CSV table of C-alpha atoms and ligand atoms in Angstrom, one decimal:
chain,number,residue,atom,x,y,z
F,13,UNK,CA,107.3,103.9,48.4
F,14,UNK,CA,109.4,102.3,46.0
F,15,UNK,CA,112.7,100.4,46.3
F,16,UNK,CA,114.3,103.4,44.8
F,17,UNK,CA,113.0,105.8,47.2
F,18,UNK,CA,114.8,108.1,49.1
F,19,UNK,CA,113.5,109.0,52.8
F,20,UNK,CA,113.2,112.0,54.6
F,21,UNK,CA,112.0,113.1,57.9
F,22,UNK,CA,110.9,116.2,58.4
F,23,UNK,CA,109.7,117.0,62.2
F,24,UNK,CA,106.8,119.8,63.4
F,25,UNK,CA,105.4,119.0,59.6
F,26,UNK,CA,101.8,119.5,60.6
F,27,UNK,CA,101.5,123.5,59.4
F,28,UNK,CA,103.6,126.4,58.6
F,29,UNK,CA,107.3,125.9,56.7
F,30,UNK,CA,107.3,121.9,57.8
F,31,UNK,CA,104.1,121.2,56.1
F,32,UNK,CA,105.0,123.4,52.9
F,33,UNK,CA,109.0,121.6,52.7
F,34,UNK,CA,106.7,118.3,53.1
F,35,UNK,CA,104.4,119.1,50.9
F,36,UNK,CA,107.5,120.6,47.9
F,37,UNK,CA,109.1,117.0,48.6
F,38,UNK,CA,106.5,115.0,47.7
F,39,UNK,CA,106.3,116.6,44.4
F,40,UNK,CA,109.8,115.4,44.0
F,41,UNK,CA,110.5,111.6,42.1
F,42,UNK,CA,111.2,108.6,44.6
F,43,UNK,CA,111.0,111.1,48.0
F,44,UNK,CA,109.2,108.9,50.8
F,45,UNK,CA,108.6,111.7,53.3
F,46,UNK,CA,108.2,110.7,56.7
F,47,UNK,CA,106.2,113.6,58.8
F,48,UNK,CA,107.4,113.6,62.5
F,49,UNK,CA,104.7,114.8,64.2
F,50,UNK,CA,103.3,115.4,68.0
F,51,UNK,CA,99.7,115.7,66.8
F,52,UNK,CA,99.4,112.1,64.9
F,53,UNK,CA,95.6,113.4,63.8
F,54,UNK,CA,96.8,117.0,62.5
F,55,UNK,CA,99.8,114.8,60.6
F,56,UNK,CA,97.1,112.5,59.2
F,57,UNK,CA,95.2,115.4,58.2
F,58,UNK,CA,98.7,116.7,56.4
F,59,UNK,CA,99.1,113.3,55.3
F,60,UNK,CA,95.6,113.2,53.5
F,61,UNK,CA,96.3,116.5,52.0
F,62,UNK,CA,99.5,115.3,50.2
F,63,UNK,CA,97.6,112.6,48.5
F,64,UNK,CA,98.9,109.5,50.5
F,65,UNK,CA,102.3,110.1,49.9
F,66,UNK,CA,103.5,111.1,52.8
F,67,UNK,CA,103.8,108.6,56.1
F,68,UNK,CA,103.1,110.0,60.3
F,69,UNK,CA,105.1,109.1,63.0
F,70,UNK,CA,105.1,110.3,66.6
F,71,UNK,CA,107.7,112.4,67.5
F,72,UNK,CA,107.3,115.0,70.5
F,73,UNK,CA,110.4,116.9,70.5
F,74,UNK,CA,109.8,118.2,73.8
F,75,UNK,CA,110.6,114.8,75.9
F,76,UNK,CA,114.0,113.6,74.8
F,77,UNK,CA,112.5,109.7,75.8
F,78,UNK,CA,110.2,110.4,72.7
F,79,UNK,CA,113.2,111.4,70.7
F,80,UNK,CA,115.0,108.7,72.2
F,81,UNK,CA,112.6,106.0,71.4
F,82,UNK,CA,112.0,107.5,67.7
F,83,UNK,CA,115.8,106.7,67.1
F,84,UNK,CA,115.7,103.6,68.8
F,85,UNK,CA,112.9,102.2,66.4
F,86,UNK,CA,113.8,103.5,63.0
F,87,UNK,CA,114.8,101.0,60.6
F,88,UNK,CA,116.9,101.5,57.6
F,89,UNK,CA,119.0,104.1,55.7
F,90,UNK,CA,117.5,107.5,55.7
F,91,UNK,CA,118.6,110.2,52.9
F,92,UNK,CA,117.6,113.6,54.8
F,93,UNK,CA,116.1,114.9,58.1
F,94,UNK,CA,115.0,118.5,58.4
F,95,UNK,CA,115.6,120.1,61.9
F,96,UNK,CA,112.2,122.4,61.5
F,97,UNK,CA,109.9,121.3,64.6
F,98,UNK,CA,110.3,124.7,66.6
F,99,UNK,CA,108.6,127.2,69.2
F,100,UNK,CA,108.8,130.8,70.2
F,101,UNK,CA,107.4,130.7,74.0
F,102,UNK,CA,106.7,134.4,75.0
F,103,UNK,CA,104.3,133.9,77.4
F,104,UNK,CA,106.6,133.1,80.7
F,105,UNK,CA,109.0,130.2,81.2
F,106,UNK,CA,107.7,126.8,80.3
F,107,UNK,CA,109.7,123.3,80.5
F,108,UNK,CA,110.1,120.3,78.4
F,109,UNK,CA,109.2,116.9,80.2
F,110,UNK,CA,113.3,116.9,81.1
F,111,UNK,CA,113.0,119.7,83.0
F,112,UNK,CA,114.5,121.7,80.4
F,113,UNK,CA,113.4,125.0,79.3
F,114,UNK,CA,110.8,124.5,76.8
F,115,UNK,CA,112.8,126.4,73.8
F,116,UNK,CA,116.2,125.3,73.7
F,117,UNK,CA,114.6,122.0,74.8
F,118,UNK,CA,112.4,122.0,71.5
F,119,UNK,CA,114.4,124.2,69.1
F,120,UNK,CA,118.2,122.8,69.9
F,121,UNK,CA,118.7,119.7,72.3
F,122,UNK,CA,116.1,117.7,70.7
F,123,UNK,CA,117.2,118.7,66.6
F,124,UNK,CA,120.8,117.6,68.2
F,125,UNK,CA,119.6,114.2,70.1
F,126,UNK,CA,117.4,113.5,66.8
F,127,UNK,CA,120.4,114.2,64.7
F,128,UNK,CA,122.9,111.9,66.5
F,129,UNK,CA,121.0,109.4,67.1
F,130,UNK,CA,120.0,109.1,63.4
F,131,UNK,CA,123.2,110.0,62.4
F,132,UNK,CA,124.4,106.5,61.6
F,133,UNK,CA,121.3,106.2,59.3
F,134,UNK,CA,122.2,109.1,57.5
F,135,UNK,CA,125.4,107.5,55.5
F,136,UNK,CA,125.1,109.7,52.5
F,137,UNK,CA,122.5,111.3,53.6
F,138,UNK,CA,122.2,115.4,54.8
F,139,UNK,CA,120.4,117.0,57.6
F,140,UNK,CA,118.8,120.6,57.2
F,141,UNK,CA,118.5,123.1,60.6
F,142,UNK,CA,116.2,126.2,60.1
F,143,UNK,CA,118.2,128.7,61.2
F,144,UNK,CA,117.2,132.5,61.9
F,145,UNK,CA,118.2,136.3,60.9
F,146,UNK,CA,116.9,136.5,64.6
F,147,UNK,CA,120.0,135.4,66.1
F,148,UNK,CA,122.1,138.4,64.4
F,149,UNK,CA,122.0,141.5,67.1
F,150,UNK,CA,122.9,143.6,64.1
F,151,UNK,CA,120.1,142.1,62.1
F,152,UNK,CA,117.5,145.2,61.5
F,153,UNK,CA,114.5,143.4,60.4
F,154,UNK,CA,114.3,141.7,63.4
F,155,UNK,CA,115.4,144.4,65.9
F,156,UNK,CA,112.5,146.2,64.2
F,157,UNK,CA,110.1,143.3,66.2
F,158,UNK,CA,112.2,144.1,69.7
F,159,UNK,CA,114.9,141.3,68.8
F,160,UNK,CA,118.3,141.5,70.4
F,161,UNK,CA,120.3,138.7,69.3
F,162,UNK,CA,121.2,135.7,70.8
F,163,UNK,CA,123.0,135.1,74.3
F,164,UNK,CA,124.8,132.2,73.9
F,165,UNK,CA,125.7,131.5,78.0
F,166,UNK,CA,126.2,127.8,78.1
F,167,UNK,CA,124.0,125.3,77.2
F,168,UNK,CA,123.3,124.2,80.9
F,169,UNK,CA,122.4,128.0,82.0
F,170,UNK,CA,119.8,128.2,78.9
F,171,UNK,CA,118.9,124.3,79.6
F,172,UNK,CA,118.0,125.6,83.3
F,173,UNK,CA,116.0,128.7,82.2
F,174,UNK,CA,118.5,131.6,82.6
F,175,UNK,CA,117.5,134.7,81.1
F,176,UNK,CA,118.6,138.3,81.9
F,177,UNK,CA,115.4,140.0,79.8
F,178,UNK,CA,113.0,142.6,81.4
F,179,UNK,CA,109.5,140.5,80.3
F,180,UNK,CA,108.1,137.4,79.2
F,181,UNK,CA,108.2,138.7,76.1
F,182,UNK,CA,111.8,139.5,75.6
F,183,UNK,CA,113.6,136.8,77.2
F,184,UNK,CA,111.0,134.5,75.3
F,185,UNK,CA,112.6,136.8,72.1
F,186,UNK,CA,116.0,135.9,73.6
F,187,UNK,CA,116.0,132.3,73.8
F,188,UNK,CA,114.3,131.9,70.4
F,189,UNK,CA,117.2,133.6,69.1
F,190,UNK,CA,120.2,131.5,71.1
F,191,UNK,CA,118.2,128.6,70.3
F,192,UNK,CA,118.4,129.7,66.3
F,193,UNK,CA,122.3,130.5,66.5
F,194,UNK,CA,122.7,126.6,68.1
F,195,UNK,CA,120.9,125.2,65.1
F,196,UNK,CA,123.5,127.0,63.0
F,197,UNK,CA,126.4,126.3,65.2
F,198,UNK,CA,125.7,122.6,65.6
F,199,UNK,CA,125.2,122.3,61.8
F,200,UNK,CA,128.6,123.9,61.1
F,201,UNK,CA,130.6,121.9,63.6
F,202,UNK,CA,129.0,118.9,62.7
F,203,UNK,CA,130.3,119.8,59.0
F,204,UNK,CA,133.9,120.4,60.6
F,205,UNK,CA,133.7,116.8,62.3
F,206,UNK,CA,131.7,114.2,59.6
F,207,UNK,CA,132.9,114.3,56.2
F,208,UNK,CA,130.3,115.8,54.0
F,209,UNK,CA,130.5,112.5,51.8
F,210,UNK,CA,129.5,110.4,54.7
F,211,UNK,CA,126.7,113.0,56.3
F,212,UNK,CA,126.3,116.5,54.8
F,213,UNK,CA,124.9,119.6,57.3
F,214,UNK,CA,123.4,122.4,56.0
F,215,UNK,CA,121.4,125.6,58.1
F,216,UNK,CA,118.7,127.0,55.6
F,217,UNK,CA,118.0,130.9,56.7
F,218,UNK,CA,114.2,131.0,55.6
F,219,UNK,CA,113.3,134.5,55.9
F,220,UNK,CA,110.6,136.1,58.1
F,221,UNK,CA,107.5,134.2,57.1
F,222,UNK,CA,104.4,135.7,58.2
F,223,UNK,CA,101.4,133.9,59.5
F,224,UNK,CA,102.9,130.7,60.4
F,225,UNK,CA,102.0,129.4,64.1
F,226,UNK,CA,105.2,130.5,65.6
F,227,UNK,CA,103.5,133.7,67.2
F,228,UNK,CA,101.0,131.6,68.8
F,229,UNK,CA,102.0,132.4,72.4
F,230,UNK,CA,102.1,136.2,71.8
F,231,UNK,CA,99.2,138.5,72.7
F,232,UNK,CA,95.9,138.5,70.5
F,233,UNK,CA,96.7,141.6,69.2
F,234,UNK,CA,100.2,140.8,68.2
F,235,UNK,CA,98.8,137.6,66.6
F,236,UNK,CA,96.4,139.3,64.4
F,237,UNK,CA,99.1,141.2,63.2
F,238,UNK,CA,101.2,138.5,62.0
F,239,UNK,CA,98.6,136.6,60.4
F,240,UNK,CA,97.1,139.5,58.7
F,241,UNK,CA,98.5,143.2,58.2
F,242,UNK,CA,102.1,141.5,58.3
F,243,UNK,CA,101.8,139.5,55.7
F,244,UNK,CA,100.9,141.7,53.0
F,245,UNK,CA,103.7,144.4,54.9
F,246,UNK,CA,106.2,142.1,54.9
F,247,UNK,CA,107.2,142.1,50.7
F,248,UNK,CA,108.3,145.8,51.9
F,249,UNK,CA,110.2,144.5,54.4
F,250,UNK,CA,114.0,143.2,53.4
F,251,UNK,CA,114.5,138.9,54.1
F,252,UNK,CA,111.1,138.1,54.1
F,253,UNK,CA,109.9,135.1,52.3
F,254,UNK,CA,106.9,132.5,52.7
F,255,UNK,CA,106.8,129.1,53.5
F,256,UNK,CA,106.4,127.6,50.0
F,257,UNK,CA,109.2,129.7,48.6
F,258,UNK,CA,111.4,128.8,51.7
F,259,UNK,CA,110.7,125.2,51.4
F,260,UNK,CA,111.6,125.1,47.8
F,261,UNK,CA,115.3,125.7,49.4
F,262,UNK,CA,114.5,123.1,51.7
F,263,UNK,CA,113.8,121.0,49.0
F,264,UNK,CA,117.2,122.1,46.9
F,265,UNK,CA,119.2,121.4,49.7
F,266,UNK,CA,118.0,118.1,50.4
F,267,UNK,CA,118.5,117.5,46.2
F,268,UNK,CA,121.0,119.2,44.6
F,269,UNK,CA,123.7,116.9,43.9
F,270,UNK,CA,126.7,119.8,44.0
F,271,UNK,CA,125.5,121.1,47.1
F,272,UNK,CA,127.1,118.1,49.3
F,273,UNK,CA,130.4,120.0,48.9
F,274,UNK,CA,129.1,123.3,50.7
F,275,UNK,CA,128.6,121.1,54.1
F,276,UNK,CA,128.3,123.5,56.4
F,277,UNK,CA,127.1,127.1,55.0
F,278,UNK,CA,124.2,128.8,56.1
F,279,UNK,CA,121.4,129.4,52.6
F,280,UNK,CA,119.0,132.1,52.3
F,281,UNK,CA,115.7,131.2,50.7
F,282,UNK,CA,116.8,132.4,47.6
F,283,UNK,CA,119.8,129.1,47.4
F,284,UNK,CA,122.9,131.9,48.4
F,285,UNK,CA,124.9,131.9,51.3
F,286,UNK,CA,123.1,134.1,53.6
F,287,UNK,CA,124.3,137.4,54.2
F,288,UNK,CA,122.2,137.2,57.4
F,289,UNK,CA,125.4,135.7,59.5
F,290,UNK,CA,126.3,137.1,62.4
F,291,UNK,CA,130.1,137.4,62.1
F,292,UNK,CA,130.3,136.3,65.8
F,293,UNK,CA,128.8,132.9,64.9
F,294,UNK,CA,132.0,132.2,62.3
F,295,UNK,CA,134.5,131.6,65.5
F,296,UNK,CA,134.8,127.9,65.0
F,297,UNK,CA,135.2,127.9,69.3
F,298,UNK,CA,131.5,128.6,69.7
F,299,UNK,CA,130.3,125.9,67.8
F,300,UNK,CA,132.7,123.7,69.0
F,301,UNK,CA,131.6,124.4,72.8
F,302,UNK,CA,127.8,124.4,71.6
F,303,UNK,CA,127.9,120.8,70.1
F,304,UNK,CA,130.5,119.8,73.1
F,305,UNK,CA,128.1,121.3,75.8
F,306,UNK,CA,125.0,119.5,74.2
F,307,UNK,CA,126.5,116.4,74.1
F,308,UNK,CA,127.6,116.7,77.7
F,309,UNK,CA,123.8,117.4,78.6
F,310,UNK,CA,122.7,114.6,76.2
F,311,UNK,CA,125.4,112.2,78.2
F,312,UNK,CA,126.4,110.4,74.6
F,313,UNK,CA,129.0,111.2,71.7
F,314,UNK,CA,129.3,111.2,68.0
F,315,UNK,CA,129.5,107.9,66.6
F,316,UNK,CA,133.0,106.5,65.5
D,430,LIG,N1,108.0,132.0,60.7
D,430,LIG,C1,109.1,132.7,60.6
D,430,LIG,O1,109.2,133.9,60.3
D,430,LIG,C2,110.4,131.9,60.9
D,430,LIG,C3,111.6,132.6,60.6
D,430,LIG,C4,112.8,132.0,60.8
D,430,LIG,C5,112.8,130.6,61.2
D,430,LIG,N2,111.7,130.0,61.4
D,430,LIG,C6,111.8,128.6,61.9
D,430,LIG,O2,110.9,127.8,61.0
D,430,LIG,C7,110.6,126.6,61.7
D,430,LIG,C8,109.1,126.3,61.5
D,430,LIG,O3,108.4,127.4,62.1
D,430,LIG,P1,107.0,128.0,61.5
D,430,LIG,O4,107.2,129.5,61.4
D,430,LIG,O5,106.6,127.2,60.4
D,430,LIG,O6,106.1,127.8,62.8
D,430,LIG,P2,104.8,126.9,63.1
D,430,LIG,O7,103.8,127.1,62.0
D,430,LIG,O8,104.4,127.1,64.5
D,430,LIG,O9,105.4,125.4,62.9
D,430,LIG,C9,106.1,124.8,64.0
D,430,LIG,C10,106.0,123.3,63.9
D,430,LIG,O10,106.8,122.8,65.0
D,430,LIG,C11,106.0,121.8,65.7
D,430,LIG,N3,106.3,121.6,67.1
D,430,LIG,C12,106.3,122.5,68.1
D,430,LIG,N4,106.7,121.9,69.2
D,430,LIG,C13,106.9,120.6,69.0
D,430,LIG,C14,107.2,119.5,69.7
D,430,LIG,N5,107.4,119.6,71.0
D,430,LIG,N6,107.4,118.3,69.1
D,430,LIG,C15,107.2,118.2,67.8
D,430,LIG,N7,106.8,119.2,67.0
D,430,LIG,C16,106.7,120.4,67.6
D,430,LIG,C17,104.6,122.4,65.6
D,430,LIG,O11,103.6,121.3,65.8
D,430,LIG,P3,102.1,121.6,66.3
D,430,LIG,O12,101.3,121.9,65.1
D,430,LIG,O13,101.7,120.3,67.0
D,430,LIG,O14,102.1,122.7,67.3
D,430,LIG,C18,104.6,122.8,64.1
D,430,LIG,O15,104.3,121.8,63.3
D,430,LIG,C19,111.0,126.8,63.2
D,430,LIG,O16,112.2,126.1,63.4
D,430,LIG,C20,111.2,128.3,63.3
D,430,LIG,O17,112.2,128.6,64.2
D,430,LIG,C21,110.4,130.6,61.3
């Protein structure tokens, strides 16, 4: 780390897209990368991979007193944190150590806790959610895989658990989804409510990336299929990228110097507004009652 250096935290770094936008950073001039981690070994291991240049801090975003405690003891200015740390429970209703269920706990409230907490840190700085063509119902890719779209309720019925899906498996589908349309709604309301010179918000659409861990609570069989035969199907498919192609938008967004002004948008791995949008998610009331209703369960506020 140098005294030029610019930091960036990116959480769940230890495999899939968090590793490779870890990994595309470091090859970047004067990025410190910070890798925000539950598994301190596995992000030692990442660490070592990377050549040194990357540092591990605990960070369990499944117990808001970790997230909580991880805000309280950073020091200094930060340039970018990336949102990434993420689940797709299929395998029955789990919670977080708040009580929360384990999805929206892991995917939304603790990206938005991490994100306010650090947010007077981030002066000039810009935060990246990973967002998800999941969370379109009209999306046909992922209807394809038995997707329905997110079901945005209210934050404290998904907090709770609700969930109108026949199985595991679809309500599992169901909250990944809601929990993928909150990281793009609290993204774009933040955008609405910091100016994008002070804190810029952007939601980066990677694609479906095959073979990552995500599909680690789904059956064997299913698993198989997403780290083998999927992964040389999915080129066919339409939106699908891989990790190192969608971190290299990661990696643009966290960069580019004209992007700053586009606070807000949702990208596609290929660096274009993503056509991936449900229209739904445009009306400016949603996001406004997602970041409200989070910040209500979170019992703080956006600093002055
Ligand atoms: N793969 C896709 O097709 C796809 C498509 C759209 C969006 N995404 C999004 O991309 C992001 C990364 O997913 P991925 O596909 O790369 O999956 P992945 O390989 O399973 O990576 C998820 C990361 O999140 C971490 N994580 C999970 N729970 C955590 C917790 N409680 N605290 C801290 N870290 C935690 C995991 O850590 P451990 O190693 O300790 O488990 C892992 O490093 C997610 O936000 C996902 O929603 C993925």
């Amino acid at each position: 780390m140098t005294a030029r250096s610019k930091t960036t935290i990116v959480t769940g770094a230890t495999q899939g897209l968090g590793r490779a936008i870890a990994r595309t950073l470091t090859t970047l001039p004067d990025q410190h990368v910070v890798l925000a981690v539950r598994d301190v070994g596995r992000g030692a291991e990442v660490a070592r991979e990377l050549g040194g240049r990357a540092e591990v801090r605990r960070l369990d975003c499944a117990s808001l007193t970790d997230v909580r405690r991880f805000v309280a003891e950073w020091q200094g200015p930060l340039h970018g944190l990336v949102n990434n740390a993420g689940v797709q429970q299929v395998a029955g209703t789990r919670l977080s150590a708040d009580g929360f269920e384990e999805t929206i706990a892991v995917n939304h409230v603790a990206a938005t806790a991490l994100t306010v907490g650090l947010l007077p840190r981030l002066e000039g700085g810009r935060v990246v959610f990973i967002g998800s063509g999941t969370h379109n119902p009209e999306n046909r890719t992922a209807t394809i895989f038995g997707f329905r779209g997110a079901r945005f309720t209210s934050i404290e019925a998904l907090a709770r658990g609700d969930a109108d899906g026949p199985s595991d498996r679809q309500r599992g589908f169901d909250r990944y989804a809601t929990s993928k349309l909150l990281n793009m709604l609290t993204a774009m309301e933040l955008a609405r409510r910091v100016p994008a010179e002070r804190t810029a918000f952007f939601t980066l659409d990677p694609g479906l990336m095959a073979g990552t861990g995500l599909a680690r609570t789904a059956p064997a069989p299913v698993r198989l299929l997403w780290s083998t035969a999927l992964r040389w199907i999915s080129p066919l498919l339409p939106d699908t990228s891989t990790p190192e192609r969608s971190a290299a938008a990661a990696a643009w967004l966290l960069d580019d110097p004209d992007v700053v002004a586009r606070s807000g948008e949702v990208f596609d791995f290929e660096r274009k507004p993503s056509r991936r949008v449900w229209p739904a998610a445009r009306d400016p009331e949603l996001s406004r009652r997602a970041l409200d209703e989070t910040l209500a369960l979170l019992g703080t506020s956006l600093p002055a």
